[in-house]
Amino acid sequence: SVINRGCDTDFFNCKKVNNNQIEKFITNYKIPLNKKIILFPGRITEWKGQIEFLEVVKHFKNNDFIFIFVGDCKNFSVKNKLLNKIRENSLESLCLLFDSMNYDELRILYHLSKIVISAPLKPEGFGRIVSESLAMKKVILAYNYGGVKDQLNSLNNLYKVKPLDKKELIEKINIS
């Protein structure tokens, strides 16, 4: 079946992940099990907000979180900016960056995550990350504008973050 600009909720279903897949994934990607995963999925581009999100990550240096960025890294300039910013801020022990994953791997990463982040610098038309996260029964903290606003409309205010408000994002990570 084809689901244009949508989310296959049958596939993105936490019941579809089995322990063997999880164990293999954790081993292959060296995922630390002693940390709570904060996942920031999305293409590594200027406007998706990964570089700006590092300002949020800096507030969690003494917490038991690991921040995982996953997405297409074909834009080497932006990928290098992100990696340099991680180094400049001494966040290497808090951040992992993975290039594109297949959907099976992404589903496992959603499953392992405590919180998923959607923090683009400008509104998105749809925001598939929000749908995938909700289908996987995950807390999604998302900037409340564009197509994302429509998806979050009937949900608890916990999920809704004022666009570009890093302070609110930090507060909501702390209470989630």
Short mmCIF file of C-alpha atoms in Angstrom, two decimals:
data_model
loop_
_atom_site.label_atom_id
_atom_site.label_comp_id
_atom_site.label_asym_id
_atom_site.label_seq_id
_atom_site.Cartn_x
_atom_site.Cartn_y
_atom_site.Cartn_z
CA SER A 1 0.00 0.00 0.00
CA VAL A 2 1.11 3.55 -0.63
CA ILE A 3 0.63 6.18 2.03
CA ASN A 4 1.61 9.50 0.50
CA ARG A 5 2.92 12.05 3.00
CA GLY A 6 1.52 10.02 5.82
CA CYS A 7 2.43 7.35 8.30
CA ASP A 8 1.84 3.62 8.09
CA THR A 9 0.45 3.08 11.59
CA ASP A 10 0.40 -0.67 11.05
CA PHE A 11 4.16 -0.64 10.53
CA PHE A 12 4.96 1.98 13.18
CA ASN A 13 3.49 -0.11 15.95
CA CYS A 14 5.43 -0.89 19.13
CA LYS A 15 4.01 -4.44 19.11
CA LYS A 16 5.82 -5.15 15.83
CA VAL A 17 9.29 -4.93 17.42
CA ASN A 18 10.73 -8.15 18.86
CA ASN A 19 13.51 -8.70 21.37
CA ASN A 20 15.89 -10.29 18.85
CA GLN A 21 15.66 -7.21 16.63
CA ILE A 22 16.23 -4.93 19.61
CA GLU A 23 19.29 -6.85 20.85
CA LYS A 24 20.86 -6.92 17.39
CA PHE A 25 20.20 -3.20 16.93
CA ILE A 26 21.69 -2.27 20.32
CA THR A 27 24.80 -4.31 19.56
CA ASN A 28 25.23 -3.00 15.99
CA TYR A 29 24.81 0.66 16.94
CA LYS A 30 26.41 0.48 20.41
CA ILE A 31 23.39 2.03 22.11
CA PRO A 32 24.10 2.67 25.82
CA LEU A 33 21.46 0.92 27.89
CA ASN A 34 22.15 2.98 31.00
CA LYS A 35 20.84 6.17 29.37
CA LYS A 36 17.39 7.48 28.46
CA ILE A 37 17.22 8.08 24.73
CA ILE A 38 16.07 11.42 23.38
CA LEU A 39 15.61 10.92 19.64
CA PHE A 40 15.80 13.72 17.06
CA PRO A 41 14.96 12.11 13.70
CA GLY A 42 15.02 14.01 10.43
CA ARG A 43 17.25 14.91 7.51
CA ILE A 44 20.37 16.73 8.65
CA THR A 45 19.66 20.14 7.12
CA GLU A 46 19.92 23.77 8.22
CA TRP A 47 16.19 24.17 8.81
CA LYS A 48 15.40 20.94 10.70
CA GLY A 49 16.93 22.46 13.86
CA GLN A 50 19.50 19.89 14.98
CA ILE A 51 22.31 22.44 15.38
CA GLU A 52 20.10 24.82 17.38
CA PHE A 53 18.87 21.90 19.51
CA LEU A 54 22.40 21.49 20.86
CA GLU A 55 21.70 24.57 22.99
CA VAL A 56 19.06 22.42 24.71
CA VAL A 57 21.39 19.41 24.99
CA LYS A 58 23.95 21.52 26.91
CA HIS A 59 21.48 21.75 29.81
CA PHE A 60 21.55 17.99 30.30
CA LYS A 61 25.29 17.40 30.74
CA ASN A 62 24.75 15.96 34.22
CA ASN A 63 21.68 13.87 33.43
CA ASP A 64 21.36 10.29 32.31
CA PHE A 65 20.25 11.09 28.74
CA ILE A 66 21.75 10.26 25.37
CA PHE A 67 20.65 12.39 22.43
CA ILE A 68 20.47 10.54 19.13
CA PHE A 69 20.25 12.37 15.83
CA VAL A 70 19.29 10.18 12.89
CA GLY A 71 18.64 11.15 9.32
CA ASP A 72 19.96 11.54 5.84
CA CYS A 73 23.42 13.14 6.09
CA LYS A 74 23.98 13.86 2.38
CA ASN A 75 24.49 17.54 3.15
CA PHE A 76 28.07 17.13 4.36
CA SER A 77 28.44 20.83 5.14
CA VAL A 78 25.57 20.79 7.64
CA LYS A 79 26.64 17.40 9.02
CA ASN A 80 30.12 18.79 9.65
CA LYS A 81 28.66 21.91 11.29
CA LEU A 82 26.63 19.68 13.61
CA LEU A 83 29.63 17.50 14.47
CA ASN A 84 31.84 20.55 15.03
CA LYS A 85 29.24 22.16 17.28
CA ILE A 86 29.00 18.93 19.29
CA ARG A 87 32.80 18.97 19.75
CA GLU A 88 32.97 22.71 20.51
CA ASN A 89 30.44 22.26 23.30
CA SER A 90 32.02 19.04 24.64
CA LEU A 91 28.84 17.08 23.99
CA GLU A 92 30.44 13.98 22.45
CA SER A 93 29.47 11.81 25.42
CA LEU A 94 25.84 12.94 25.13
CA CYS A 95 25.26 12.82 21.38
CA LEU A 96 25.20 10.13 18.72
CA LEU A 97 24.71 10.85 15.03
CA PHE A 98 23.52 8.12 12.69
CA ASP A 99 23.09 8.49 8.95
CA SER A 100 19.93 7.24 7.31
CA MET A 101 18.45 4.10 8.77
CA ASN A 102 16.00 1.79 7.11
CA TYR A 103 12.43 1.84 8.42
CA ASP A 104 12.91 -1.32 10.49
CA GLU A 105 15.88 0.24 12.29
CA LEU A 106 14.06 3.54 12.75
CA ARG A 107 11.09 1.73 14.25
CA ILE A 108 13.40 0.04 16.78
CA LEU A 109 14.99 3.38 17.63
CA TYR A 110 11.55 4.90 18.22
CA HIS A 111 10.76 1.89 20.42
CA LEU A 112 13.90 2.43 22.52
CA SER A 113 13.38 6.18 22.89
CA LYS A 114 11.91 7.90 25.91
CA ILE A 115 11.20 11.17 24.07
CA VAL A 116 11.16 12.15 20.40
CA ILE A 117 11.91 15.72 19.30
CA SER A 118 10.58 17.68 16.32
CA ALA A 119 12.05 21.19 16.38
CA PRO A 120 12.35 22.57 12.84
CA LEU A 121 13.21 26.25 12.44
CA LYS A 122 10.22 26.81 10.18
CA PRO A 123 6.81 25.13 9.99
CA GLU A 124 6.52 21.85 8.12
CA GLY A 125 3.61 20.99 5.87
CA PHE A 126 2.95 17.69 7.64
CA GLY A 127 5.64 16.50 10.05
CA ARG A 128 5.72 12.72 9.62
CA ILE A 129 7.95 12.32 12.71
CA VAL A 130 5.02 13.35 14.90
CA SER A 131 2.71 10.72 13.39
CA GLU A 132 5.34 7.99 13.58
CA SER A 133 6.12 8.81 17.22
CA LEU A 134 2.48 8.85 18.23
CA ALA A 135 1.88 5.56 16.42
CA MET A 136 4.77 4.10 18.45
CA LYS A 137 3.17 5.42 21.69
CA LYS A 138 6.05 7.81 22.38
CA VAL A 139 6.14 11.25 23.95
CA ILE A 140 6.80 13.70 21.13
CA LEU A 141 7.85 17.23 21.98
CA ALA A 142 7.22 19.33 18.90
CA TYR A 143 7.16 22.96 17.88
CA ASN A 144 3.47 23.73 17.62
CA TYR A 145 3.15 25.19 14.15
CA GLY A 146 2.46 24.18 10.56
CA GLY A 147 1.07 20.72 9.90
CA VAL A 148 2.40 19.55 13.25
CA LYS A 149 -0.03 21.89 15.02
CA ASP A 150 -2.94 20.08 13.37
CA GLN A 151 -1.61 16.72 14.58
CA LEU A 152 -1.09 17.95 18.14
CA ASN A 153 -4.36 19.88 18.35
CA SER A 154 -6.30 17.40 20.48
CA LEU A 155 -3.34 16.20 22.56
CA ASN A 156 -2.16 17.20 26.02
CA ASN A 157 -0.21 20.47 26.15
CA LEU A 158 2.90 18.50 27.19
CA TYR A 159 3.48 17.61 23.53
CA LYS A 160 3.15 21.22 22.30
CA VAL A 161 6.18 23.50 22.46
CA LYS A 162 6.03 27.16 21.51
CA PRO A 163 8.00 27.43 18.24
CA LEU A 164 11.73 28.07 18.76
CA ASP A 165 11.32 28.22 22.56
CA LYS A 166 14.36 26.31 23.86
CA LYS A 167 13.55 27.11 27.48
CA GLU A 168 10.14 25.44 27.21
CA LEU A 169 11.69 22.48 25.40
CA ILE A 170 14.18 22.04 28.27
CA GLU A 171 11.35 22.21 30.84
CA LYS A 172 9.28 19.62 28.98
CA ILE A 173 12.21 17.22 28.62
CA ASN A 174 12.72 17.52 32.38
CA ILE A 175 9.10 16.61 33.20
CA SER A 176 8.64 13.90 30.56
#
